Coordinates of C-alpha atoms in Angstrom, one line a residue:
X1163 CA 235.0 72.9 142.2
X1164 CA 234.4 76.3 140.6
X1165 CA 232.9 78.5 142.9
X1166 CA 235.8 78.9 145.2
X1167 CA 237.6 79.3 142.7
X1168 CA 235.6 82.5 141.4
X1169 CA 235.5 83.7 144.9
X1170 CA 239.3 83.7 145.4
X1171 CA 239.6 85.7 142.1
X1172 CA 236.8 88.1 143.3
X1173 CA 238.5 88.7 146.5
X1174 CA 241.6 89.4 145.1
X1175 CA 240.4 92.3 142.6
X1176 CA 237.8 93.8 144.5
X1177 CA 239.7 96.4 145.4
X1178 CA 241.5 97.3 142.0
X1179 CA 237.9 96.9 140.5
X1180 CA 236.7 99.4 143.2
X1181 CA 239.9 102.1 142.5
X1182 CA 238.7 101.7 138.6
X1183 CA 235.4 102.3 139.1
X1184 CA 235.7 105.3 141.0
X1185 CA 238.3 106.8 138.1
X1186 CA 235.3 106.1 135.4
X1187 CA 232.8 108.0 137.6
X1188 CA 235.1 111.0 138.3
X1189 CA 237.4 111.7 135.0
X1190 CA 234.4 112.5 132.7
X1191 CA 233.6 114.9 135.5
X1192 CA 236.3 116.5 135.7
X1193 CA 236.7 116.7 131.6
X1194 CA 233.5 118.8 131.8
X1195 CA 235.1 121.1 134.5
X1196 CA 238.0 121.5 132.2
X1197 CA 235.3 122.3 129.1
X1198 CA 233.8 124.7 131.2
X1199 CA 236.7 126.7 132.5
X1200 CA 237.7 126.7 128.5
X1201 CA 234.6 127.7 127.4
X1202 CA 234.8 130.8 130.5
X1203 CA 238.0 131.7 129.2
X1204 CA 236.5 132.0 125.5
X1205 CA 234.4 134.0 126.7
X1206 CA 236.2 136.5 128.6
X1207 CA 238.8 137.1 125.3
X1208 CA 235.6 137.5 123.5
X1209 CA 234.0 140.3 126.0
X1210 CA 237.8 142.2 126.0
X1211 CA 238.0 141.9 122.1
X1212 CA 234.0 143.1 122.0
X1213 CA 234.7 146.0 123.9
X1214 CA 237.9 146.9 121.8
X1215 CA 236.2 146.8 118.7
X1216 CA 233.2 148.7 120.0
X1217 CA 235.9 151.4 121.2
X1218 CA 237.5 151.2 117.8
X1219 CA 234.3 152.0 115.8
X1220 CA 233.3 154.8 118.2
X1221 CA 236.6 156.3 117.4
X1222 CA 236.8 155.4 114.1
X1223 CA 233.0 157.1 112.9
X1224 CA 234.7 160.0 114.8
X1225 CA 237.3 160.6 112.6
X1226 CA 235.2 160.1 109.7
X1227 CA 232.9 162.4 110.5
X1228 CA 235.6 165.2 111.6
X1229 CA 237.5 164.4 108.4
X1230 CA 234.8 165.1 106.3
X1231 CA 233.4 168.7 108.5
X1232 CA 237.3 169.6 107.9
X1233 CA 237.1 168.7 104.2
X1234 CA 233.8 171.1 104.1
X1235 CA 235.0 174.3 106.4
X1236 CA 239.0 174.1 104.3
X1237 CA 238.1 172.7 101.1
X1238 CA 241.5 170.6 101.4
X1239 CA 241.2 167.6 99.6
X1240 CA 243.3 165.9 101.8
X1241 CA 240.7 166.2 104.1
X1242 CA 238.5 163.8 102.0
X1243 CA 241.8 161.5 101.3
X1244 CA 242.1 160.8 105.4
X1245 CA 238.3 160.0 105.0
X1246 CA 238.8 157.4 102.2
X1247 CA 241.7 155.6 104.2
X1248 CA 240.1 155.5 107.2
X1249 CA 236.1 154.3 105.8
X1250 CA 238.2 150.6 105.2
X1251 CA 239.2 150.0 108.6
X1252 CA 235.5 151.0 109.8
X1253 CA 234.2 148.1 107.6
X1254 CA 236.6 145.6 108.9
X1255 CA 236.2 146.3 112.7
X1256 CA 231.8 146.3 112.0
X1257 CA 232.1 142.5 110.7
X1258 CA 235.2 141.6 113.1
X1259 CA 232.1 142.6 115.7
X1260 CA 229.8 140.8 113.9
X1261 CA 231.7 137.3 113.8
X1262 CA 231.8 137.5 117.5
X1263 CA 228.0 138.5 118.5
X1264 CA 225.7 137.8 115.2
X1265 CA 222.6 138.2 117.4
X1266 CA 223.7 142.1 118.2
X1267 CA 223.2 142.9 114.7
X1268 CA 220.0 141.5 113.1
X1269 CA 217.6 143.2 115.7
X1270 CA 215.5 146.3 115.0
X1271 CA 218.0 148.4 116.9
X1272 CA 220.7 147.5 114.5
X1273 CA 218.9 148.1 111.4
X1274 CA 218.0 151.2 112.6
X1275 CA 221.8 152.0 113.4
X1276 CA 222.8 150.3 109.5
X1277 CA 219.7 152.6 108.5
X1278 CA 221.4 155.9 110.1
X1279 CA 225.1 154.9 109.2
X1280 CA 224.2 155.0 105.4
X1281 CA 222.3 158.2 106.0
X1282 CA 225.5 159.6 107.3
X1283 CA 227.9 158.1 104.5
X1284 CA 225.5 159.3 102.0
X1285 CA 225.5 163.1 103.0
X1286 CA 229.5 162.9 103.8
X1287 CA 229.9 161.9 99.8
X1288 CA 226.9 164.7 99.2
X1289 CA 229.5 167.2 100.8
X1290 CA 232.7 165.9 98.8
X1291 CA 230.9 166.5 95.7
X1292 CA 229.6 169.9 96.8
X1293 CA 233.4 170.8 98.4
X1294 CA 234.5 170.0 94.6
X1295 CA 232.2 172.0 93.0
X1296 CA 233.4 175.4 95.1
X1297 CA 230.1 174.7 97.2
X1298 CA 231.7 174.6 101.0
X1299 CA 229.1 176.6 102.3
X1300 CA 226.3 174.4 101.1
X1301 CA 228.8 171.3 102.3
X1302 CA 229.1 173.2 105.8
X1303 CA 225.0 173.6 105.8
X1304 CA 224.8 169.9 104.9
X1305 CA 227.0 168.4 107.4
X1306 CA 225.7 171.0 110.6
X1307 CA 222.3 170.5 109.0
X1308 CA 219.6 168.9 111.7
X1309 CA 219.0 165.9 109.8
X1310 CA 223.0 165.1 109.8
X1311 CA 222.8 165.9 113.8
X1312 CA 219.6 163.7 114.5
X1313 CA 221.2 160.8 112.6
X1314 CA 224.5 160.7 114.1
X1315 CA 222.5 160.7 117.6
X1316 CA 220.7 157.9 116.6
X1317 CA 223.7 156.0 115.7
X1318 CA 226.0 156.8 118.5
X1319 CA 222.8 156.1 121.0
X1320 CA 222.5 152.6 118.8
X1321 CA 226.3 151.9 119.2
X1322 CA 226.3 152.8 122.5
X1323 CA 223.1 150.4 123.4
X1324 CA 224.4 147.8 121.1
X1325 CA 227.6 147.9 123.6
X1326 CA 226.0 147.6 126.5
X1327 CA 223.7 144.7 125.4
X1328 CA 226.8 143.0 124.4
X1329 CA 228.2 142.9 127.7
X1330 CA 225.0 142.3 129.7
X1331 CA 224.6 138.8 127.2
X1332 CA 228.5 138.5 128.2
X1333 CA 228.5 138.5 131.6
X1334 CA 225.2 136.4 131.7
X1335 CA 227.3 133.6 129.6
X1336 CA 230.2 134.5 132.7
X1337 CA 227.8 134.0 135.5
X1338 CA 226.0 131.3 134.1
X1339 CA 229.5 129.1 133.5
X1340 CA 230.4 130.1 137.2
X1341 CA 227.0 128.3 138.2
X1342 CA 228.0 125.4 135.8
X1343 CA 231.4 124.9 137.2
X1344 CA 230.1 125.3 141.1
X1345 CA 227.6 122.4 140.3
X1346 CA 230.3 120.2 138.6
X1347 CA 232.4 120.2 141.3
X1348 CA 229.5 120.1 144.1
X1349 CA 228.3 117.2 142.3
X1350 CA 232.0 115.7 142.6
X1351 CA 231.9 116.2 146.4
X1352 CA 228.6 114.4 146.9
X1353 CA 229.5 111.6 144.7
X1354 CA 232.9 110.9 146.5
X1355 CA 230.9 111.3 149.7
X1356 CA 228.7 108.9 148.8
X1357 CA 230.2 106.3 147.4
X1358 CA 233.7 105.9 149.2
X1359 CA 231.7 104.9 152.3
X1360 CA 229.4 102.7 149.8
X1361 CA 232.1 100.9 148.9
X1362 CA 234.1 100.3 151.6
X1363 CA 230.4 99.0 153.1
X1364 CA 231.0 96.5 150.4
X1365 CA 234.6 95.4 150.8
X1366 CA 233.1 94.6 154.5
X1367 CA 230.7 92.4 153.5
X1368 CA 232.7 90.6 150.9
X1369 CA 235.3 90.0 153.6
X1370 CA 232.5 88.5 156.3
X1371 CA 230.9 86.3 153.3
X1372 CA 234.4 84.9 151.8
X1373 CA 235.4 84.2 156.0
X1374 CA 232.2 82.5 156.3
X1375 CA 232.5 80.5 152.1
X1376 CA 236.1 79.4 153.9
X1377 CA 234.4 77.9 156.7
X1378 CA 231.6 76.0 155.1
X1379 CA 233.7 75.1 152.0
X1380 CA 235.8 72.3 153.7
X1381 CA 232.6 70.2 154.2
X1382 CA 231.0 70.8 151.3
X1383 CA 233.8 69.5 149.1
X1384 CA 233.4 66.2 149.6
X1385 CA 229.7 65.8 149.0
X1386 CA 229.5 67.8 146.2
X1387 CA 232.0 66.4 144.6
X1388 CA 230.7 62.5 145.1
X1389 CA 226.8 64.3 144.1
X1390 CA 228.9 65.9 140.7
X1391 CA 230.0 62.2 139.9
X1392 CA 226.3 61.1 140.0
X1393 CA 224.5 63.8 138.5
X1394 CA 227.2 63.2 135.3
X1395 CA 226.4 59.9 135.1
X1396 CA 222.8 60.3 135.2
X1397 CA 222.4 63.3 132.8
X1398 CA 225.3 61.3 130.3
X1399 CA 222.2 58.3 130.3
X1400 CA 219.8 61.4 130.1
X1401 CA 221.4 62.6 127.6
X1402 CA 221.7 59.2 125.5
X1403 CA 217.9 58.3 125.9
X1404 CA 216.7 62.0 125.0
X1405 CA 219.2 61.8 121.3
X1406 CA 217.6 58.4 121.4
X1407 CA 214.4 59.7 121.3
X1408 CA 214.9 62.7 119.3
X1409 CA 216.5 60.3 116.8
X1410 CA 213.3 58.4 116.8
X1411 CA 210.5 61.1 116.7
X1412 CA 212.5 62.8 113.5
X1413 CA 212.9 59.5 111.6
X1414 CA 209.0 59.2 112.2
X1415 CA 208.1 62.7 111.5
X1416 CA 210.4 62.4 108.1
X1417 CA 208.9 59.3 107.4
X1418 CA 205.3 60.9 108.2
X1419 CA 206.2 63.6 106.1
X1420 CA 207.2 60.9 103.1
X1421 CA 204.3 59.0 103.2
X1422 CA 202.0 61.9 102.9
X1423 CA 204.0 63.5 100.2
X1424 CA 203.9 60.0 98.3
X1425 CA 200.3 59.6 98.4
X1426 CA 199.2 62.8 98.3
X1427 CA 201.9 63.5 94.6
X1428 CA 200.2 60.0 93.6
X1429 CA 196.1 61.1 94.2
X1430 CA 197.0 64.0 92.2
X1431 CA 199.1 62.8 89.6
X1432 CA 196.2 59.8 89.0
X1433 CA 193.6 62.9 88.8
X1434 CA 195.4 65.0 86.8
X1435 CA 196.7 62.0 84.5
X1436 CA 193.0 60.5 84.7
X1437 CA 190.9 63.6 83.3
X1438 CA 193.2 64.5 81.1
X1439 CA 193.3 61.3 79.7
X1440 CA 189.3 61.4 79.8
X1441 CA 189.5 64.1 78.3
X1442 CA 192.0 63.4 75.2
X1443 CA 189.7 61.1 73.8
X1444 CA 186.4 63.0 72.9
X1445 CA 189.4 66.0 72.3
X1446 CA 191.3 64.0 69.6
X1447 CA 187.9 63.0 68.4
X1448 CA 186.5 66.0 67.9
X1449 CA 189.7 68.0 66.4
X1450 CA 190.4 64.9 63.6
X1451 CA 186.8 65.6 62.2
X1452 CA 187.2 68.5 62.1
X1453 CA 189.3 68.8 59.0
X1454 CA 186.9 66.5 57.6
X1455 CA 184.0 69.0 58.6
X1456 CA 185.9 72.0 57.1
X1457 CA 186.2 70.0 53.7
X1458 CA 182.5 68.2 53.4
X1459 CA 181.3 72.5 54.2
X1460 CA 183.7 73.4 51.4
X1461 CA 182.8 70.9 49.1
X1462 CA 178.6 71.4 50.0
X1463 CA 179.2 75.5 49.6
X1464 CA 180.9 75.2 46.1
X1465 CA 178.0 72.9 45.6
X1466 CA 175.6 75.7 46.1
X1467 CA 177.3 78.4 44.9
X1468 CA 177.3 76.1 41.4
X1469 CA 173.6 75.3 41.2
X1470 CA 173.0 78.9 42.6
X1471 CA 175.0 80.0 39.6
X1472 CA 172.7 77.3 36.9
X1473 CA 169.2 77.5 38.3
X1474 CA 168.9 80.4 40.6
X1475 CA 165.8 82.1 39.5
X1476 CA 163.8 78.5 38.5
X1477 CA 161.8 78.2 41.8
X1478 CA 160.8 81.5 43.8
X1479 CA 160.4 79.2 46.8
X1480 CA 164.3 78.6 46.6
X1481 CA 164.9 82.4 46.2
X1482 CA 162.5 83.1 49.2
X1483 CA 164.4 80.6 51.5
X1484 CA 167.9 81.8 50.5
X1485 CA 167.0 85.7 51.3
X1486 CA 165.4 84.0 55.0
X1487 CA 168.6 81.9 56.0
X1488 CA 171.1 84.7 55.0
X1489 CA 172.7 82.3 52.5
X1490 CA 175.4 84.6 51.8
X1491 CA 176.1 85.4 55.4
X1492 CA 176.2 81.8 56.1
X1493 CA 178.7 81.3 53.3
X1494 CA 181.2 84.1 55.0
X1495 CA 180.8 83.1 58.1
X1496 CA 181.5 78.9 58.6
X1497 CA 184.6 79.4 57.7
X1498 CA 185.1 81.6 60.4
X1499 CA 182.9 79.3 63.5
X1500 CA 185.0 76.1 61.9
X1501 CA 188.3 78.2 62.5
X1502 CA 187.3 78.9 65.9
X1503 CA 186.2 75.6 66.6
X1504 CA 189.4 74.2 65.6
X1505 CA 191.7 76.8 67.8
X1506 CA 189.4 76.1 70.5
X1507 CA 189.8 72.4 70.4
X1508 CA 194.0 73.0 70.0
X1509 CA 193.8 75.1 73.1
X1510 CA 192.2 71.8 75.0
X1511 CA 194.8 69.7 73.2
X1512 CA 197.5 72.5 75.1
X1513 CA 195.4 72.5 78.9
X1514 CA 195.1 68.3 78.3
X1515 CA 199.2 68.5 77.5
X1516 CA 199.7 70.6 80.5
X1517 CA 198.1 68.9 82.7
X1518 CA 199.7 65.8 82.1
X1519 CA 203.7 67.7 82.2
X1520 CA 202.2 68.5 85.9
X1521 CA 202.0 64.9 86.9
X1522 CA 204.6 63.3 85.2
X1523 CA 203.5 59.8 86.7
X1524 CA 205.9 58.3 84.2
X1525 CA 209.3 60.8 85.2
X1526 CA 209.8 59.8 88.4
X1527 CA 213.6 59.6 87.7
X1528 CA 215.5 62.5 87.5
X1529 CA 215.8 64.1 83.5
X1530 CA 216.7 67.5 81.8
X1531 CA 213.8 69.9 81.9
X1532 CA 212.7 73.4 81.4
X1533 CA 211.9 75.0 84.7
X1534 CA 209.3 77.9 83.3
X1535 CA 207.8 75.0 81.7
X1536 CA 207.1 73.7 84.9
X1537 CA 206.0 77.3 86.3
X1538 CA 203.4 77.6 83.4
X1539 CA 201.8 74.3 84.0
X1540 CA 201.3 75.0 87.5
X1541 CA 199.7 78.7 86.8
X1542 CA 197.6 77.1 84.6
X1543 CA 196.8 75.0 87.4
X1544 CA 195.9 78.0 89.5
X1545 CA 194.2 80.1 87.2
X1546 CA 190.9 79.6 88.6
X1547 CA 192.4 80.8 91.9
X1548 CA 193.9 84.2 90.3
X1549 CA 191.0 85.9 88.3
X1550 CA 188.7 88.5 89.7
X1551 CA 185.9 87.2 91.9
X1552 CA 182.7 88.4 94.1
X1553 CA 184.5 90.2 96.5
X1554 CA 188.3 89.5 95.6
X1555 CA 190.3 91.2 92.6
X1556 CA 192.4 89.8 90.1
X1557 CA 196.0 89.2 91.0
X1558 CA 197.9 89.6 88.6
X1559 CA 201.2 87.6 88.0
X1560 CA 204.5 89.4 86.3
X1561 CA 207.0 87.1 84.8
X1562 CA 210.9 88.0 84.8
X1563 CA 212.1 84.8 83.4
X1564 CA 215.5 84.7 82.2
X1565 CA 217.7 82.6 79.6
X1566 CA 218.0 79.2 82.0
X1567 CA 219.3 76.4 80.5
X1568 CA 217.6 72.7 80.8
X1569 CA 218.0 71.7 84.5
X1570 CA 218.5 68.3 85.9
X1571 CA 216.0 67.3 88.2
X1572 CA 212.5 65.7 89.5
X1573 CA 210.1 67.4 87.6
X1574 CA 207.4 66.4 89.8
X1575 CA 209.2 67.5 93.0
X1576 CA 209.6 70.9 91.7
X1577 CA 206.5 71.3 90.6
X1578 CA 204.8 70.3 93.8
X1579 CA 207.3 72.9 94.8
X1580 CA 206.0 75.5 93.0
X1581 CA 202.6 74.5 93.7
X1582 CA 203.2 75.1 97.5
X1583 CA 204.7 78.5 97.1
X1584 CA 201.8 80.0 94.7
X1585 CA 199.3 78.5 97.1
X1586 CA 200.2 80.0 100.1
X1587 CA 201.0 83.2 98.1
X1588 CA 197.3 83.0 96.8
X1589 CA 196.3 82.9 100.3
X1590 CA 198.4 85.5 101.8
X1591 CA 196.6 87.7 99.1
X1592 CA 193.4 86.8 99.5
X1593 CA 194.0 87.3 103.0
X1594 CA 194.9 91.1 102.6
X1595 CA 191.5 91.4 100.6
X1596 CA 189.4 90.3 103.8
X1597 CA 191.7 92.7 105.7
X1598 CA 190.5 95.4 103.4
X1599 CA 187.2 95.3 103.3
X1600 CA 187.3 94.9 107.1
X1601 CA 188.9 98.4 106.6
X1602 CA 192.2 97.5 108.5
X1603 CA 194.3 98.3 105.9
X1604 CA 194.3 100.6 102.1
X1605 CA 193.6 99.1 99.1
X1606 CA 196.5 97.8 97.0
X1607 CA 196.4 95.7 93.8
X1608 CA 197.2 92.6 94.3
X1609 CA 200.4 90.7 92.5
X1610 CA 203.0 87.8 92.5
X1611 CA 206.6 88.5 90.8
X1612 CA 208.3 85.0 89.5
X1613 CA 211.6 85.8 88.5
X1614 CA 214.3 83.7 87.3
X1615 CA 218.1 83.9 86.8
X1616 CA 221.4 81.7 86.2
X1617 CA 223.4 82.6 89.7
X1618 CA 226.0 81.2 88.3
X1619 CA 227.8 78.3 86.1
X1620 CA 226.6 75.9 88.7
X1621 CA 223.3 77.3 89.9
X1622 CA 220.2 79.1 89.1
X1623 CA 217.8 81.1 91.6
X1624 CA 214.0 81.2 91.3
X1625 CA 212.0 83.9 93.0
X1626 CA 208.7 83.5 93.6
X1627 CA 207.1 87.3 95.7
X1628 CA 204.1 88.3 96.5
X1629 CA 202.9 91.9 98.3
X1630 CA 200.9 90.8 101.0
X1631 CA 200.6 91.3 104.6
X1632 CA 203.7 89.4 105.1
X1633 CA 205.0 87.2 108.4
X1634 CA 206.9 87.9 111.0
X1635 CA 210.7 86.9 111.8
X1636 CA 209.2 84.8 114.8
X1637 CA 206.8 83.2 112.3
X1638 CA 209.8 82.5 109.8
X1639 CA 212.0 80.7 112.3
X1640 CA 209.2 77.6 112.2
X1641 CA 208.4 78.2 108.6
X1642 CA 209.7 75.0 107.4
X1643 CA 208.8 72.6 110.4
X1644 CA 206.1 69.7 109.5
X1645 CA 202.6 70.3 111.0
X1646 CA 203.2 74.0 111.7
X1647 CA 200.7 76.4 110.0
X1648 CA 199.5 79.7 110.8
X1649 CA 195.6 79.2 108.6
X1650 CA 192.7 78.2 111.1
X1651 CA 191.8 74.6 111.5
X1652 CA 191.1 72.4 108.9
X1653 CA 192.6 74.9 106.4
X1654 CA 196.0 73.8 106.1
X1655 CA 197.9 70.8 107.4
X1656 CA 201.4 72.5 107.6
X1657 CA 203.1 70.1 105.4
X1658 CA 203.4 72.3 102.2
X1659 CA 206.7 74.2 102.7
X1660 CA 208.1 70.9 105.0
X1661 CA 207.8 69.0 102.2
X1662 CA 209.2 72.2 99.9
X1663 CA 212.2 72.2 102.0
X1664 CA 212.5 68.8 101.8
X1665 CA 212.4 68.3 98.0
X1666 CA 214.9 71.0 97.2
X1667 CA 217.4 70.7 100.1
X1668 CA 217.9 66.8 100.4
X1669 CA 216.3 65.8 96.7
X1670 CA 218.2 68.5 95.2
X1671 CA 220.9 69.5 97.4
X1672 CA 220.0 73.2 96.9
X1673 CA 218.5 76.0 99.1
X1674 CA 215.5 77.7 100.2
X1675 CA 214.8 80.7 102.0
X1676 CA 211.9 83.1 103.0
X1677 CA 212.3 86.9 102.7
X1678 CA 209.6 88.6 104.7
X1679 CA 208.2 91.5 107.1
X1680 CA 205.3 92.3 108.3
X1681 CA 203.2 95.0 105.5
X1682 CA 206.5 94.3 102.8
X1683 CA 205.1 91.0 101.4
X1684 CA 206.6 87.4 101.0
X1685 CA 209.7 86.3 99.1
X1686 CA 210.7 82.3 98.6
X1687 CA 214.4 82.0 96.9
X1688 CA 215.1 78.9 95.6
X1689 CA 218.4 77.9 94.6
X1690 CA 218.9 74.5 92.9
X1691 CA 222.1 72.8 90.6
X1692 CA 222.2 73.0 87.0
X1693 CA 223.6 69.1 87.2
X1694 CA 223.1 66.6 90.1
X1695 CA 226.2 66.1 91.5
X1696 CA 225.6 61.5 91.6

C-alpha cells in the first residue's frame, strides 16, 4: 500500500522540513535588518559630510568676502588673485552639498540665498573694476555700503537655516531607521515566539496520529488489499465497456455526421445543378438570337436610312411620324439596348457557370483546381447575404489572394468548406448589428478578410476573418464538436464546422484552426496539401 508508505517518509522529514521553514521565515528578516542598519550608516556619513561642507562654505564666502574688502582698503592686486583661487572651491563644495540634499536647494529660502550670493559676487567684481581704475574709496563705499551688509545677512541667515533644516530632515531619517530596525527585530521575537511552540504542537500530533496509523494499519492490510484486487478487476471491465461504448457512440455520431453531409451536399448540388440547368436553356436561347437580332436591326436601319435618303420628303405623314418616334434617336440608341442586352445575358451565362463549379455533382473524385475559383463561386453564392439591407449595412469583403498554384482536392468538400466559414461569419456580423442598435456596443463597419498564401512547397494556408464580436476560448474548445452551436433554436444544427473539420483534416489530411477573442473578431486558418499524398 501507499499511504504508509507516505507516512513513513512524512515522519521522517518533519523535522528537517520544520528547521527549513523556520530559516525561510527568518533570513529575509534579518536581510532587511542588515538593509536597514546600511541604510543608518548612509546616512550618518551623509549628516558628517553635510555638516563639513556647510562649514566649508561658511568659511570659504568668508574669505571671499575679506579678500575682496582687502583688495578695496590696499589696492593689492593680489588681494583680488586669492579671491579668484578661492571662488572655484566655493562652486565645488555648493553642488558637493547639493548631490547630497537636492530638496535643501530648490525651496524659496534657497533662491533667496542664490538671489543674494550673486548680489554679492556682482558688487565684489564692481569693486575690482573700481580698485583698477584708482577708485578704492568708491570700492570701500561699495563693499561697507548697506545694501552689501543687508545681503550678506540674508545669505549667512539662509546658510545658516539651510544647515539647520539639513540636519533636522537628517536626524528624522536617523530616528525613523531606529524605529524601523526596533520593529524588525520585535517582529522577529514574536514570530519565533509564536511559531516554535506552533510547531512543536505539531510534531506532537504527528507523533500520536503515526502511533495510532501503526496500530490500525496491521488490520487494514489485508482487506484492503483483497478490496484493491476487486476494485481492479471491476474498473479493468469498466473500463472495457465504457471504450466499448465510446467506440460505439463516435462511430454513430461520424456516421450521423456522414449521412447528413451526403444528403444535405446532394439537395444542394441537385438545386444548384437543377436551376442552373433551367436556367441555361431560355439563357442560350436568348443570347444565340441575339446576334441574329443585332443583324435583322442593322439590316432594317440601313433599310431606312436608304429610302429616307430616296423618298424622304414624298409623304408629310412619313415626315410627321419620323419627327414623333425620334427616328434618329432610335437609330443611336439600339445599338446601345442590344449591347446591353447581350452583356447582360453573358453575365447570366457567368452566375449559370458558377453555380454549377459550386456543385460539381459530376467531380466527386479528387482533380486539380483553383482554390479562389472556388471562393468566388461561393461569394457569389452569398451575395444576397452581404449587401446593405433595412437595418443591416453592407459588409464588405477584401481579397488578399496570392499566386497559388492548382491544388489537388474535392472541390465540393472545400467549397462546402468555405460555405460554412462565410456563413457563420455572415452571422457573427449581423449579430454585432443587432448589438448596435441595441446600443451595447459603437458602430463599426462591418468586413470579412480572405487571404491566401503558399506556406510552403508542400502547403498553402487560407484565411478566412471577420471583425465581429468574437467567441470566447471556452466556446472554442467545442468549436468543432457535431451538434454544438451557440445560435438559438432552430437556427443552426451545429454540424457546419464538424463537418468543416471533418473534410479538411481526414479528406485532406490538413488543418484547421480558429483564432478568436471576445470584441477582436474571428479567424479560421486552413491549411491543406498542394498534392494528396495516395
Amino acid at each position: 500500500m501507499h499511504l504508509p508508505y507516505k507516512l513513513r517518509l512524512v515522519s521522517s522529514q518533519l523535522v528537517t522540513l520544520t528547521v527549513l521553514l523556520t530559516l525561510l521565515l527568518f533570513i529575509p528578516q534579518i536581510w532587511l535588518n542588515w538593509q536597514a542598519y546600511y541604510n543608518f550608516n548612509s546616512i550618518t556619513k551623509n549628516e558628517f559630510k553635510l555638516q563639513r561642507l556647510s562649514d566649508e562654505i561658511t568659511y570659504l564666502d568668508e574669505v571671499l568676502t575679506m579678500s575682496a574688502r582687502m583688495n578695496a582698503a590696499t589696492g593689492n592686486s593680489i588681494w583680488e588673485q586669492r579671491y579668484r583661487l578661492f571662488e572655484p572651491k566655493l562652486d565645488i563644495a555648493i553642488k558637493e552639498s547639493i548631490k547630497l540634499a537636492p530638496e535643501a536647494y530648490k525651496n524659496e529660502d534657497a533662491q533667496k540665498i542664490d538671489t543674494a550670493n550673486q548680489r554679492l559676487v556682482t558688487m565684489e567684481y564692481q569693486s575690482f573694476d573700481l580698485v583698477k581704475k584708482n577708485q578704492k574709496e568708491a570700492a570701500q563705499l561699495l563693499l561697507f555700503s548697506r545694501d552689501y551688509e543687508n545681503q550678506k545677512q540674508i545669505y549667512a541667515e539662509g546658510v545658516l537655516k539651510r544647515k539647520h533644516n539639513i540636519s533636522l530632515e537628517l536626524q528624522q531619517k536617523v530616528d525613523e531607521y531606529y524605529k524601523s530596525i526596533l520593529w524588525a527585530i520585535l517582529e522577529s521575537i514574536i514570530s519565533l515566539a509564536m511559531l516554535v511552540p506552533a510547531w512543536l504542537l505539531v510534531l506532537h500530533l504527528l507523533q500520536q496520529y503515526l502511533k495510532a496509523k501503526k496500530v490500525a494499519q496491521a488490520a487494514l492490510e489485508e482487506t484492503n488489499s483483497r478490496l484493491e484486487i476487486e476494485v481492479a478487476e471491476r474498473t479493468a471491465k469498466l473500463k472495457h465497456k465504457n471504450i466499448q461504448l465510446q467506440q460505439t457512440l463516435q462511430e454513430l455520431q461520424h456516421t450521423q455526421v456522414q449521412l447528413i453531409q451526403t444528403e444535405k451536399m446532394s439537395s444542394l448540388g441537385q438545386l444548384v445543378a437543377g436551376v442552373a440547368h433551367e436556367i441555361n436553356n431560355p439563357v442560350n436561347f436568348i443570347y444565340g438570337n441575339l446576334t441574329h437580332v443585332r443583324e435583322y436591326s442593322q439590316q432594317l436601319l440601313t433599310l431606312i436610312n436608304l429610302y429616307q435618303q430616296q423618298y424622304y420628303n414624298c409623304n408629310p405623314e412619313i415626315t410627321t411620324l419620323i419627327d414623333e418616334i425620334d427616328l434618329e434617336f432610335i437609330i443611336d440608341d439600339m445599338p446601345k439596348i442590344l449591347s446591353s442586352m447581350e452583356v447582360g445575358a453573358e453575365r447570366i451565362c457567368e452566375i449559370v457557370l458558377t453555380l454549377r463549379n459550386f456543385s460539381r455533382l459530376d467531380e466527386a473524385e479528387m482533380k486539380l483546381v483553383d482554390i479562389h475559383e472556388g471562393i468566388n463561386s461561393t461569394l457569389l453564392i452569398l451575395q444576397h447575404r452581404l449587401k446593405e439591407k433595412h437595418k443591416q449595412q453592407e459588409i464588405a469583403i477584401i481579397k488578399d489572394y496570392g499566386n497559388l498554384p492548382v491544388i489537388e482536392c474535392y472541390v465540393g468538400g472545400l467549397n462546402q468548406v468555405f460555405m460554412n466559414i462565410l456563413s457563420n461569419a455572415i452571422d457573427a456580423l449581423h449579430q454585432r448589428e443587432i448589438e448596435y442598435l441595441k446600443g451595447e456596443i459603437e458602430k463599426q463597419l462591418s468586413s470579412i478578410i480572405i487571404h491566401t498564401q503558399v506556406k510552403n512547397e508542400e502547403s498553402i494556408v487560407i484565411s478566412i476573418k471577420d471583425n465581429g464580436s468574437g467567441i470566447t476560448e471556452e466556446v472554442q474548445t467545442r468549436l468543432f464538436d457535431p451538434f454544438f452551436t451557440t445560435k438559438p433554436v432552430g437556427k443552426g444544427t451545429g454540424l457546419g464546422l464538424s463537418i468543416s473539420y471533418q473534410i479538411i483534416v481526414e479528406k485532406h489530411k490538413g488543418k484547421i484552426n480558429c483564432i478568436s477573442a471576445p470584441g477582436k473578431g474571428t479567424e479560421f486558418v486552413i491549411e491543406i496539401p498542394i498534392k494528396q499524398t495516395r
